Short mmCIF file of C-alpha atoms and ligand atoms in Angstrom, two decimals:
data_model
loop_
_atom_site.label_atom_id
_atom_site.label_comp_id
_atom_site.label_asym_id
_atom_site.label_seq_id
_atom_site.Cartn_x
_atom_site.Cartn_y
_atom_site.Cartn_z
CA MET C 1 -57.21 -17.45 -5.68
CA PRO C 2 -60.44 -18.69 -7.28
CA ASP C 3 -60.11 -22.32 -6.25
CA LYS C 4 -59.32 -21.71 -2.57
CA ARG C 5 -61.94 -22.69 -0.02
CA TYR C 6 -62.78 -21.82 3.59
CA VAL C 7 -64.71 -23.65 6.27
CA PHE C 8 -65.69 -21.55 9.31
CA VAL C 9 -66.65 -23.37 12.49
CA THR C 10 -68.68 -21.34 14.99
CA GLY C 11 -70.49 -22.31 18.17
CA GLY C 12 -73.83 -21.50 19.71
CA VAL C 13 -75.89 -22.09 22.89
CA CYS C 14 -72.91 -22.57 25.20
CA SER C 15 -69.13 -22.90 25.28
CA SER C 16 -67.09 -26.11 25.49
CA LEU C 17 -69.03 -27.89 22.74
CA GLY C 18 -65.88 -29.35 21.23
CA LYS C 19 -65.64 -27.03 18.22
CA GLY C 20 -61.91 -27.75 18.11
CA ILE C 21 -62.56 -31.46 17.68
CA VAL C 22 -65.22 -30.72 15.04
CA ALA C 23 -62.76 -28.50 13.12
CA SER C 24 -60.04 -31.16 13.49
CA SER C 25 -62.43 -33.91 12.31
CA ILE C 26 -63.40 -31.85 9.25
CA GLY C 27 -59.68 -31.49 8.55
CA ALA C 28 -59.13 -35.24 8.94
CA LEU C 29 -62.08 -36.06 6.66
CA LEU C 30 -61.04 -33.58 3.96
CA GLU C 31 -57.54 -35.07 4.05
CA SER C 32 -59.05 -38.53 3.70
CA CYS C 33 -60.73 -37.22 0.51
CA GLY C 34 -57.38 -36.07 -0.88
CA TYR C 35 -57.48 -32.34 -0.02
CA ARG C 36 -54.75 -30.31 1.66
CA ILE C 37 -55.95 -28.31 4.59
CA SER C 38 -54.87 -25.75 7.14
CA LEU C 39 -56.46 -25.24 10.54
CA THR C 40 -56.59 -21.94 12.43
CA LYS C 41 -58.02 -20.87 15.77
CA ILE C 42 -59.44 -17.42 16.37
CA ASP C 43 -59.48 -16.54 20.07
CA PRO C 44 -61.44 -13.35 20.69
CA TYR C 45 -59.61 -12.39 23.89
CA LEU C 46 -57.31 -9.40 24.37
CA ASN C 47 -54.24 -11.43 25.33
CA ILE C 48 -51.67 -11.52 22.55
CA ASP C 49 -51.37 -15.27 23.07
CA ALA C 50 -52.18 -17.97 25.63
CA GLY C 51 -48.65 -17.87 27.12
CA THR C 52 -49.46 -15.61 30.05
CA MET C 53 -52.68 -17.43 30.98
CA SER C 54 -52.86 -19.97 33.78
CA PRO C 55 -53.56 -23.56 32.71
CA ILE C 56 -56.20 -23.60 35.45
CA GLU C 57 -58.01 -20.80 33.66
CA HIS C 58 -57.42 -21.69 30.06
CA GLY C 59 -56.10 -25.25 29.84
CA GLU C 60 -52.75 -26.25 28.41
CA VAL C 61 -50.58 -23.83 26.48
CA TYR C 62 -49.66 -25.48 23.17
CA VAL C 63 -46.28 -24.53 21.69
CA THR C 64 -45.76 -24.44 17.93
CA GLU C 65 -42.50 -25.27 16.13
CA ASP C 66 -41.86 -21.58 15.54
CA GLY C 67 -42.30 -20.87 19.25
CA ALA C 68 -45.82 -19.44 19.56
CA GLU C 69 -47.70 -20.11 22.81
CA THR C 70 -51.19 -20.91 21.65
CA ASP C 71 -54.59 -22.32 22.49
CA LEU C 72 -54.69 -26.07 23.07
CA ASP C 73 -56.92 -26.59 20.03
CA LEU C 74 -53.85 -26.24 17.82
CA GLY C 75 -52.68 -29.45 19.47
CA ASN C 76 -55.91 -31.17 18.43
CA TYR C 77 -55.40 -29.95 14.85
CA SER C 78 -51.93 -31.47 14.76
CA ARG C 79 -53.10 -34.77 16.27
CA PHE C 80 -56.06 -35.31 13.93
CA THR C 81 -54.38 -34.27 10.67
CA THR C 82 -51.00 -34.12 8.97
CA PHE C 83 -51.08 -30.33 9.20
CA THR C 84 -48.44 -28.62 11.39
CA PRO C 85 -49.78 -25.36 12.85
CA HIS C 86 -47.53 -22.31 13.19
CA ALA C 87 -47.81 -18.95 14.94
CA LYS C 88 -50.03 -17.47 12.24
CA HIS C 89 -52.63 -20.20 12.82
CA SER C 90 -53.49 -18.68 16.18
CA ILE C 91 -55.26 -15.32 15.82
CA THR C 92 -56.31 -13.26 18.85
CA THR C 93 -57.99 -9.89 19.28
CA GLY C 94 -54.84 -8.81 21.12
CA GLN C 95 -52.69 -9.44 18.03
CA ILE C 96 -55.13 -7.61 15.75
CA TYR C 97 -55.37 -4.54 18.00
CA ARG C 98 -51.62 -4.47 18.64
CA SER C 99 -50.73 -4.37 14.96
CA ILE C 100 -53.35 -1.71 14.22
CA ILE C 101 -52.26 0.48 17.13
CA GLU C 102 -48.58 0.10 16.18
CA ARG C 103 -49.47 1.15 12.62
CA GLU C 104 -51.48 4.09 13.89
CA ARG C 105 -48.56 5.26 16.05
CA ARG C 106 -46.23 5.04 13.04
CA GLY C 107 -48.62 7.32 11.18
CA ASP C 108 -49.45 4.71 8.56
CA TYR C 109 -53.13 5.70 8.42
CA LEU C 110 -52.26 9.12 7.00
CA GLY C 111 -54.60 11.20 9.12
CA LYS C 112 -57.59 8.84 8.91
CA CYS C 113 -59.83 7.98 11.86
CA VAL C 114 -58.99 4.33 12.69
CA GLN C 115 -62.18 2.30 13.15
CA MET C 116 -63.55 -1.19 13.80
CA ILE C 117 -64.89 -1.18 10.23
CA PRO C 118 -62.95 -1.11 7.95
CA HIS C 119 -59.58 -1.23 9.75
CA VAL C 120 -60.11 -4.02 12.27
CA THR C 121 -62.18 -6.09 9.83
CA GLU C 122 -59.54 -5.64 7.08
CA GLU C 123 -56.85 -6.88 9.46
CA ILE C 124 -59.05 -9.88 10.37
CA LYS C 125 -59.61 -10.74 6.69
CA THR C 126 -55.91 -10.36 5.86
CA ARG C 127 -54.93 -12.69 8.70
CA ILE C 128 -57.58 -15.26 7.71
CA GLN C 129 -56.40 -15.16 4.09
CA SER C 130 -52.77 -15.56 5.14
CA THR C 131 -53.58 -19.01 6.55
CA LEU C 132 -53.93 -20.28 2.97
CA GLU C 133 -50.56 -21.46 1.65
CA PRO C 134 -50.09 -21.88 -2.12
CA ASP C 135 -50.70 -25.62 -1.74
CA THR C 136 -53.67 -25.38 0.67
CA ASP C 137 -57.02 -26.40 -0.80
CA VAL C 138 -59.23 -25.65 2.20
CA ALA C 139 -58.51 -23.35 5.17
CA ILE C 140 -60.55 -24.35 8.21
CA ILE C 141 -61.04 -21.55 10.71
CA GLU C 142 -62.48 -22.16 14.17
CA VAL C 143 -63.99 -19.08 15.81
CA GLY C 144 -63.68 -19.32 19.59
CA GLY C 145 -66.49 -18.26 21.91
CA THR C 146 -70.21 -18.35 21.23
CA VAL C 147 -72.09 -16.52 18.47
CA GLY C 148 -73.59 -13.42 20.04
CA ASP C 149 -70.68 -12.71 22.41
CA ILE C 150 -69.55 -9.10 22.23
CA GLU C 151 -65.96 -10.29 21.87
CA SER C 152 -66.38 -12.48 18.80
CA THR C 153 -68.86 -10.32 16.87
CA ILE C 154 -66.17 -8.28 15.07
CA PHE C 155 -64.62 -11.52 13.75
CA LEU C 156 -68.02 -12.63 12.46
CA GLU C 157 -68.37 -9.23 10.78
CA GLY C 158 -65.02 -9.88 9.07
CA ILE C 159 -66.33 -13.27 7.90
CA ARG C 160 -69.55 -11.61 6.66
CA GLN C 161 -67.49 -9.25 4.53
CA LEU C 162 -65.41 -12.13 3.20
CA LEU C 163 -68.64 -13.92 2.21
CA ASN C 164 -69.75 -10.85 0.24
CA PHE C 165 -66.67 -10.83 -1.95
CA THR C 166 -66.15 -14.56 -2.46
CA PRO C 167 -68.05 -16.96 -4.73
CA LYS C 168 -70.82 -18.80 -2.83
CA ASN C 169 -69.31 -22.25 -3.31
CA THR C 170 -65.99 -21.35 -1.69
CA ILE C 171 -67.17 -20.96 1.91
CA ALA C 172 -68.93 -23.44 4.20
CA LEU C 173 -70.31 -22.19 7.51
CA VAL C 174 -70.54 -24.94 10.11
CA HIS C 175 -72.39 -24.04 13.30
CA VAL C 176 -72.09 -26.29 16.36
CA THR C 177 -74.87 -26.21 18.97
CA LEU C 178 -76.29 -28.21 21.86
CA ILE C 179 -79.66 -29.97 22.01
CA PRO C 180 -80.31 -30.40 25.73
CA ARG C 181 -82.82 -32.49 27.61
CA LEU C 182 -84.14 -30.95 30.79
CA PRO C 183 -84.16 -33.23 33.85
CA GLY C 184 -87.42 -35.17 34.06
CA ASN C 185 -88.50 -34.03 30.59
CA LYS C 186 -89.07 -36.49 27.72
CA GLU C 187 -88.46 -34.01 24.94
CA LEU C 188 -85.12 -32.84 23.54
CA LYS C 189 -85.11 -29.06 23.37
CA THR C 190 -84.40 -27.38 20.03
CA LYS C 191 -85.23 -23.81 21.06
CA PRO C 192 -81.67 -22.81 22.13
CA THR C 193 -80.42 -23.99 18.72
CA GLN C 194 -83.21 -22.11 16.91
CA HIS C 195 -82.26 -18.93 18.75
CA SER C 196 -78.58 -19.45 18.12
CA VAL C 197 -79.18 -19.86 14.37
CA GLN C 198 -81.29 -16.66 14.41
CA LYS C 199 -78.45 -14.82 16.14
CA PHE C 200 -76.01 -16.22 13.60
CA LYS C 201 -78.19 -14.91 10.77
CA GLU C 202 -78.54 -11.52 12.43
CA ILE C 203 -74.74 -11.09 12.49
CA ILE C 204 -73.57 -12.96 9.38
CA GLY C 205 -76.57 -12.15 7.18
CA LYS C 206 -77.33 -15.75 6.22
CA HIS C 207 -78.07 -19.08 7.82
CA PRO C 208 -75.31 -21.56 8.59
CA ASP C 209 -74.78 -24.11 5.80
CA ILE C 210 -74.29 -27.01 8.17
CA LEU C 211 -75.60 -27.52 11.68
CA LEU C 212 -73.78 -29.94 13.93
CA CYS C 213 -75.82 -30.73 17.02
CA ARG C 214 -74.28 -32.15 20.16
CA LEU C 215 -76.76 -34.40 21.96
CA GLN C 216 -76.73 -37.33 24.35
CA GLU C 217 -78.78 -39.73 22.23
CA ASP C 218 -79.75 -40.57 18.65
CA MET C 219 -81.45 -37.86 16.64
CA THR C 220 -84.84 -38.99 15.38
CA LEU C 221 -85.99 -38.08 11.87
CA GLU C 222 -88.79 -36.11 13.48
CA LEU C 223 -86.28 -33.99 15.41
CA LYS C 224 -84.16 -33.44 12.30
CA LYS C 225 -87.23 -32.31 10.37
CA LYS C 226 -88.16 -29.91 13.12
CA LEU C 227 -84.66 -28.43 13.24
CA SER C 228 -84.65 -28.08 9.46
CA LEU C 229 -88.02 -26.34 9.48
CA PHE C 230 -87.00 -23.79 12.07
CA THR C 231 -83.45 -23.15 10.88
CA TYR C 232 -83.87 -23.30 7.06
CA ILE C 233 -80.99 -25.75 6.91
CA PRO C 234 -81.60 -28.81 4.70
CA GLN C 235 -81.98 -32.07 6.60
CA GLU C 236 -78.90 -33.62 4.99
CA ALA C 237 -76.82 -30.76 6.41
CA ILE C 238 -78.02 -31.35 9.97
CA ILE C 239 -75.44 -33.59 11.59
CA PRO C 240 -76.17 -35.33 14.89
CA ALA C 241 -73.06 -35.47 17.05
CA LYS C 242 -73.37 -37.93 19.90
CA ASN C 243 -70.70 -38.12 22.57
CA PHE C 244 -67.88 -40.55 21.88
CA GLU C 245 -67.82 -43.77 23.89
CA LYS C 246 -64.16 -44.56 24.46
CA SER C 247 -62.00 -42.10 22.60
CA LEU C 248 -62.02 -38.77 20.80
CA TYR C 249 -60.53 -40.52 17.80
CA GLU C 250 -63.85 -42.24 17.11
CA LEU C 251 -65.29 -38.91 16.06
CA PRO C 252 -64.01 -38.44 12.48
CA ILE C 253 -65.64 -41.74 11.50
CA THR C 254 -68.79 -41.03 13.54
CA TYR C 255 -69.17 -37.59 11.95
CA ASP C 256 -68.44 -39.02 8.51
CA GLN C 257 -71.18 -41.62 8.91
CA ALA C 258 -73.55 -38.88 10.05
CA GLY C 259 -72.93 -37.05 6.76
CA LEU C 260 -70.44 -34.32 7.71
CA SER C 261 -67.86 -34.75 4.93
CA LYS C 262 -70.57 -35.07 2.30
CA ALA C 263 -72.27 -31.90 3.51
CA VAL C 264 -68.99 -29.92 3.59
CA LEU C 265 -67.84 -31.14 0.16
CA THR C 266 -71.26 -30.45 -1.37
CA LYS C 267 -71.27 -26.88 -0.05
CA LEU C 268 -67.75 -26.33 -1.40
CA SER C 269 -68.63 -27.90 -4.79
CA LEU C 270 -65.85 -30.42 -4.33
CA THR C 271 -65.87 -34.12 -5.12
CA PRO C 272 -63.60 -36.50 -3.22
CA LYS C 273 -60.32 -37.08 -5.08
CA ARG C 274 -60.28 -40.39 -3.23
CA LYS C 275 -61.94 -41.63 -0.06
CA ASP C 276 -59.81 -43.43 2.43
CA THR C 277 -60.76 -43.55 6.08
CA THR C 278 -59.15 -46.92 6.70
CA GLN C 279 -56.53 -45.56 9.10
CA TRP C 280 -59.35 -44.16 11.26
CA ALA C 281 -61.30 -47.42 11.07
CA ARG C 282 -58.17 -49.35 12.07
CA LEU C 283 -57.58 -46.99 14.98
CA PHE C 284 -61.19 -47.45 16.06
CA ASN C 285 -60.70 -51.23 16.17
CA THR C 286 -57.42 -50.87 18.07
CA ILE C 287 -59.08 -48.70 20.70
CA TYR C 288 -61.82 -51.27 21.21
CA SER C 289 -59.52 -54.30 21.29
CA ALA C 290 -57.06 -53.30 24.07
CA LYS C 291 -56.20 -56.43 26.03
CA LYS C 292 -54.17 -55.00 28.93
CA GLN C 293 -54.42 -52.15 31.42
CA THR C 294 -51.62 -49.82 32.50
CA ASN C 295 -51.89 -47.44 35.44
CA ILE C 296 -49.94 -44.23 35.04
CA GLY C 297 -49.75 -41.57 37.76
CA LEU C 298 -49.60 -38.01 36.48
CA VAL C 299 -48.31 -35.97 39.41
CA GLY C 300 -49.40 -32.40 38.78
CA LYS C 301 -50.95 -29.36 40.37
CA TYR C 302 -53.25 -27.97 37.67
CA LEU C 303 -56.20 -30.10 38.66
CA SER C 304 -59.34 -27.99 38.34
CA VAL C 305 -59.36 -27.94 34.53
CA GLU C 306 -59.22 -31.30 32.80
CA SER C 307 -57.52 -29.83 29.77
CA ALA C 308 -54.47 -28.52 31.66
CA TYR C 309 -52.48 -31.60 30.57
CA THR C 310 -54.26 -32.38 27.27
CA SER C 311 -51.24 -33.17 25.11
CA ILE C 312 -49.74 -35.43 27.78
CA TYR C 313 -53.01 -37.35 28.14
CA GLN C 314 -53.22 -37.73 24.37
CA ALA C 315 -49.57 -38.78 23.97
CA LEU C 316 -50.13 -41.49 26.61
CA TYR C 317 -53.25 -42.67 24.76
CA HIS C 318 -51.35 -42.77 21.44
CA ALA C 319 -48.68 -44.96 23.04
CA SER C 320 -51.35 -47.17 24.56
CA PHE C 321 -52.89 -47.81 21.12
CA GLN C 322 -49.49 -48.94 19.91
CA HIS C 323 -49.01 -51.36 22.81
CA ASN C 324 -52.54 -52.71 22.81
CA THR C 325 -53.19 -51.60 26.36
CA LYS C 326 -55.70 -49.31 28.03
CA VAL C 327 -53.90 -46.56 29.89
CA ASN C 328 -55.66 -45.44 33.07
CA ILE C 329 -54.32 -42.01 33.96
CA HIS C 330 -54.47 -41.17 37.67
CA LEU C 331 -54.18 -37.44 38.16
CA ILE C 332 -52.40 -37.10 41.49
CA ASP C 333 -52.44 -33.81 43.38
CA SER C 334 -48.78 -33.01 44.04
CA GLU C 335 -49.79 -30.76 46.94
CA HIS C 336 -51.34 -33.65 48.86
CA LEU C 337 -49.30 -36.62 47.76
CA ASN C 338 -49.00 -39.72 49.91
CA ASN C 339 -47.34 -43.02 49.16
CA SER C 340 -50.63 -44.95 49.18
CA GLN C 341 -51.60 -43.08 45.99
CA ILE C 342 -48.47 -44.09 44.12
CA HIS C 343 -47.48 -47.54 45.31
CA THR C 344 -49.92 -49.32 42.99
CA LEU C 345 -48.84 -47.44 39.86
CA ASP C 346 -47.10 -49.02 36.88
CA GLY C 347 -45.46 -45.75 35.85
CA ILE C 348 -45.03 -42.21 37.15
CA LEU C 349 -44.98 -39.08 34.99
CA VAL C 350 -44.04 -35.65 36.34
CA PRO C 351 -45.14 -33.01 33.82
CA GLY C 352 -44.19 -29.36 33.25
CA GLY C 353 -45.18 -26.57 35.59
CA PHE C 354 -44.29 -23.20 37.05
CA GLY C 355 -43.73 -21.97 40.60
CA GLN C 356 -42.87 -23.62 43.89
CA ARG C 357 -46.36 -24.84 44.84
CA GLY C 358 -46.60 -28.62 44.63
CA THR C 359 -42.91 -29.22 44.00
CA PRO C 360 -42.24 -31.13 47.30
CA GLY C 361 -44.83 -33.72 46.21
CA LYS C 362 -43.33 -34.01 42.75
CA ILE C 363 -39.86 -34.53 44.24
CA LYS C 364 -41.27 -37.17 46.60
CA ALA C 365 -42.93 -39.03 43.70
CA THR C 366 -39.66 -38.89 41.73
CA GLN C 367 -37.73 -40.32 44.67
CA TYR C 368 -40.30 -43.08 45.07
CA ALA C 369 -39.97 -44.02 41.38
CA ARG C 370 -36.15 -44.02 41.58
CA GLU C 371 -35.93 -46.08 44.75
CA ASN C 372 -38.65 -48.56 43.79
CA ASN C 373 -37.72 -49.16 40.14
CA ILE C 374 -40.98 -47.65 38.86
CA PRO C 375 -40.80 -46.49 35.22
CA PHE C 376 -40.51 -42.72 35.28
CA LEU C 377 -40.85 -39.98 32.69
CA GLY C 378 -40.12 -36.36 33.64
CA ILE C 379 -41.03 -33.53 31.31
CA CYS C 380 -39.52 -30.03 31.58
CA LEU C 381 -40.18 -29.22 35.27
CA GLY C 382 -40.16 -33.03 35.66
CA LEU C 383 -36.48 -33.07 34.63
CA GLN C 384 -35.72 -30.29 37.08
CA MET C 385 -37.48 -32.27 39.86
CA LEU C 386 -35.40 -35.33 39.01
CA VAL C 387 -32.15 -33.38 39.21
CA ILE C 388 -33.10 -31.69 42.51
CA GLU C 389 -34.11 -35.05 44.02
CA TYR C 390 -30.84 -36.64 42.84
CA ALA C 391 -28.76 -33.79 44.24
CA ARG C 392 -30.54 -33.96 47.60
CA ASN C 393 -30.67 -37.69 48.11
CA VAL C 394 -27.73 -39.09 46.15
CA LEU C 395 -25.25 -36.21 46.31
CA SER C 396 -26.42 -35.36 49.86
CA LEU C 397 -26.89 -31.68 48.98
CA GLN C 398 -29.88 -31.43 51.30
CA GLN C 399 -30.75 -27.88 50.31
CA ALA C 400 -30.38 -28.29 46.55
CA ASN C 401 -33.13 -26.44 44.72
CA SER C 402 -34.04 -24.35 41.69
CA THR C 403 -33.58 -20.58 41.89
CA GLU C 404 -37.14 -20.39 40.51
CA PHE C 405 -38.37 -21.55 43.94
CA GLU C 406 -35.58 -20.40 46.22
CA PRO C 407 -33.49 -17.57 44.74
CA HIS C 408 -30.76 -17.83 47.39
CA THR C 409 -30.47 -21.59 47.70
CA PRO C 410 -26.89 -22.65 48.60
CA HIS C 411 -27.07 -25.32 45.87
CA PRO C 412 -28.75 -23.95 42.76
CA VAL C 413 -28.67 -27.18 40.74
CA ILE C 414 -31.34 -25.63 38.50
CA ASP C 415 -30.75 -22.00 37.56
CA LEU C 416 -32.00 -19.32 35.20
CA LEU C 417 -30.78 -19.70 31.61
CA ALA C 418 -28.06 -17.14 30.85
CA SER C 419 -30.15 -15.93 27.90
CA GLN C 420 -33.00 -15.10 30.32
CA ALA C 421 -30.99 -12.97 32.75
CA ALA C 422 -31.81 -9.57 31.24
CA ILE C 423 -35.46 -10.38 30.40
CA GLN C 424 -38.12 -8.48 32.35
CA LYS C 425 -41.25 -8.92 30.23
CA LYS C 426 -43.30 -12.09 30.68
CA GLY C 427 -45.15 -12.57 27.36
CA GLY C 428 -43.43 -14.73 24.73
CA THR C 429 -39.97 -14.42 26.32
CA MET C 430 -39.20 -17.97 27.47
CA ARG C 431 -36.90 -20.29 25.51
CA LEU C 432 -39.61 -21.31 23.06
CA GLY C 433 -40.10 -23.52 20.03
CA THR C 434 -38.04 -26.17 18.30
CA TYR C 435 -34.31 -26.63 18.96
CA THR C 436 -31.97 -29.28 17.62
CA SER C 437 -30.10 -31.22 20.28
CA GLN C 438 -27.37 -33.85 20.19
CA ILE C 439 -28.14 -37.33 21.46
CA VAL C 440 -25.42 -39.05 23.46
CA PRO C 441 -24.71 -42.51 22.00
CA GLN C 442 -25.28 -45.65 24.06
CA THR C 443 -27.93 -44.07 26.24
CA LEU C 444 -31.57 -45.08 26.73
CA LEU C 445 -32.54 -41.95 24.82
CA HIS C 446 -30.33 -43.01 21.91
CA LYS C 447 -32.16 -46.33 21.79
CA ILE C 448 -35.56 -44.65 22.07
CA TYR C 449 -34.76 -42.27 19.20
CA ASP C 450 -33.69 -45.23 17.10
CA GLN C 451 -29.93 -44.47 17.27
CA ALA C 452 -30.44 -40.98 15.81
CA THR C 453 -27.69 -38.36 16.19
CA PHE C 454 -29.99 -35.40 16.74
CA LEU C 455 -33.47 -34.74 18.07
CA HIS C 456 -35.74 -31.80 17.23
CA GLU C 457 -38.15 -30.98 20.02
CA ARG C 458 -40.13 -28.02 21.34
CA HIS C 459 -39.26 -26.04 24.45
CA ARG C 460 -40.96 -23.68 26.90
CA HIS C 461 -38.82 -22.82 29.91
CA ARG C 462 -36.58 -20.25 31.61
CA TYR C 463 -34.56 -22.53 33.92
CA GLU C 464 -31.96 -25.20 33.19
CA VAL C 465 -29.58 -27.66 34.80
CA ASN C 466 -26.71 -25.65 36.29
CA ASN C 467 -23.53 -26.93 34.61
CA VAL C 468 -21.50 -26.17 37.75
CA TYR C 469 -23.02 -29.35 39.26
CA LEU C 470 -22.74 -31.49 36.15
CA GLU C 471 -19.50 -33.26 36.96
CA LYS C 472 -20.69 -34.16 40.46
CA LEU C 473 -24.02 -35.44 39.16
CA VAL C 474 -22.38 -37.56 36.48
CA LYS C 475 -19.76 -38.93 38.90
CA ASN C 476 -22.63 -40.09 41.09
CA GLY C 477 -24.32 -42.04 38.34
CA LEU C 478 -26.64 -39.58 36.56
CA ILE C 479 -26.48 -40.00 32.80
CA ILE C 480 -26.70 -36.96 30.53
CA SER C 481 -28.24 -38.20 27.31
CA SER C 482 -28.82 -35.05 25.28
CA ILE C 483 -27.29 -31.59 25.11
CA THR C 484 -27.69 -28.45 22.98
CA PRO C 485 -24.61 -26.31 22.40
CA GLN C 486 -25.82 -22.71 22.65
CA ASN C 487 -23.82 -19.47 22.88
CA GLY C 488 -20.71 -21.27 24.15
CA GLU C 489 -22.76 -23.20 26.73
CA GLU C 490 -23.97 -26.77 26.73
CA LEU C 491 -27.60 -27.02 27.80
CA VAL C 492 -28.70 -30.32 29.32
CA GLU C 493 -31.76 -31.59 27.45
CA ALA C 494 -32.18 -35.12 28.84
CA VAL C 495 -31.01 -37.12 31.87
CA GLU C 496 -31.34 -40.76 32.93
CA TRP C 497 -30.93 -42.84 36.05
CA GLY C 498 -28.13 -45.31 35.42
CA ASN C 499 -29.22 -48.09 37.69
CA HIS C 500 -32.91 -48.21 36.93
CA PRO C 501 -35.16 -50.12 34.50
CA PHE C 502 -36.64 -46.95 32.96
CA GLY C 503 -35.97 -43.51 34.41
CA ILE C 504 -35.66 -40.65 31.97
CA ALA C 505 -36.45 -36.94 31.98
CA VAL C 506 -36.34 -34.33 29.24
CA GLN C 507 -36.18 -30.55 29.27
CA PHE C 508 -38.35 -30.35 26.14
CA HIS C 509 -42.00 -31.24 25.48
CA PRO C 510 -42.29 -34.44 23.43
CA GLU C 511 -46.07 -34.51 23.98
CA PHE C 512 -46.63 -31.79 21.35
CA LYS C 513 -45.40 -34.01 18.53
CA SER C 514 -47.30 -37.21 19.27
CA THR C 515 -50.19 -38.31 17.05
CA PRO C 516 -52.43 -41.41 17.18
CA PHE C 517 -50.80 -42.69 14.00
CA LYS C 518 -47.26 -41.81 15.06
CA PRO C 519 -46.96 -42.05 18.85
CA HIS C 520 -43.94 -40.19 20.21
CA PRO C 521 -41.11 -42.69 20.85
CA LEU C 522 -40.53 -41.42 24.42
CA PHE C 523 -44.17 -41.98 25.38
CA SER C 524 -44.18 -45.25 23.53
CA ALA C 525 -41.11 -46.51 25.42
CA PHE C 526 -42.48 -45.24 28.75
CA VAL C 527 -45.88 -46.93 28.31
CA GLU C 528 -44.17 -50.11 27.13
CA ALA C 529 -41.89 -50.17 30.19
CA SER C 530 -44.84 -49.44 32.50
CA THR C 531 -46.99 -52.14 30.89
CA ASN C 532 -44.21 -54.71 31.12
CA LYS C 533 -43.54 -53.87 34.75
CA LYS C 534 -46.78 -55.66 35.68
N1 LIG Q 601 -40.77 -23.56 35.43
C1 LIG Q 601 -39.72 -24.28 34.76
C2 LIG Q 601 -38.92 -23.35 33.85
O1 LIG Q 601 -39.37 -22.28 33.50
C3 LIG Q 601 -40.29 -25.44 33.95
C4 LIG Q 601 -41.15 -24.99 32.81
C5 LIG Q 601 -42.01 -26.08 32.23
O2 LIG Q 601 -42.20 -27.11 32.85
N2 LIG Q 601 -42.59 -25.83 31.06
O3 LIG Q 601 -37.83 -23.70 33.48
#
């Protein structure tokens, strides 16, 4: 594959530098130059995937179409570019070790001693190469963690080997670092970056090709010269990366103006087939010209990590761009909810979640939205909260609950999916990935999906509406607006309040499919209803 290219994005100095956004922006800029890209995340942890990790620890779990539970950066890739990531675009140490150990147990190594080099590095290279489809021009690979970590070093060794056997102009190494300013000190400090580049060279055997420096202010020419002198990276390949002002989506243009696409294309000996960043420029103007404000309450329990609800935040922002409003998202702690926090809201969103903690608050917020005509969107657990609230307060089944929270509830209106009954193992065993569901005509959902017959959305759950209660719910005014026939059963995928301006909840996760250029219709309709409520 002589004309295939790779861009590797690594990080130095500290974690959380936004490497995922850098990788996504490189993808967006290469696409704007007419190249087809893929984006992959390497996570050097021992988990097979992110599915068993708490959102408080690791942020949101992003679900791919083919049902992989991955790092949230895959969501950024899909929002910034036209690329749709799949399971193979999330590589972890756990996956690598598992396949090697399974092979060893089968006897595939024919008596050999199985070692980090060459066996682990070969597996790493094979997986990296498999991210290139026949029509991919450039595979962008983000290496999680920080250069120098014990965990990520074996991946960097794999990249070093790849460099040795690939023509020089087919790989660009982009290293992201931080230039801090100490409190009370006038000078920006380049030493951590110098050391990080040295560490990079020690492991990879060469300097990075491009250095992207996160800093709070403009980079002076003097600073650039100094960095160039100490890192052996040409000045034109040192890219200052200031923080964005209003939105993440400013960054592709900001990085482009700072010289990132030029530096990447030059290193890869590519010339732009075209150059069209107008959609990004238009988005930039939209973000800065919002005329209205809309206050949305997100009633959740994963509060300590901002990224626990990333895709929902982004989907709300995408809808806000479309409706020329600024969405203010109020993250409301469902464990300590009181009416004073929600009575000023224009819309209430109850997102997905697991376990009983915080559910009374979510049910209370749902009831408030229903009784006070507040636009409401429930997602996954949010649908289950809506059904429990309806059963308790409209059907007068006071003890209605989900068997997830109360296994012996007398009214299990939400119950384990039949397909889950025999499952013991936790990792990768939920109902995952894209399913096709029927849309019931003449419903709000039908209108939102532009009168479509089917919808194709991603799932991640074990529990479902219990069909035993369906007739009673419907008789009492609940509208079922989408179902999936599955193994002789009909799974409820969406419900609506009949007598309400905008009350809808879905068992799937629409947030994973929203992009700034194509907001998801459910979020769009919800933000529109909330904005108009004012
Ligand atoms: N805990 C619920 C279930 O497993 C909801 C899951 C979710 O919100 N993703 O069905």
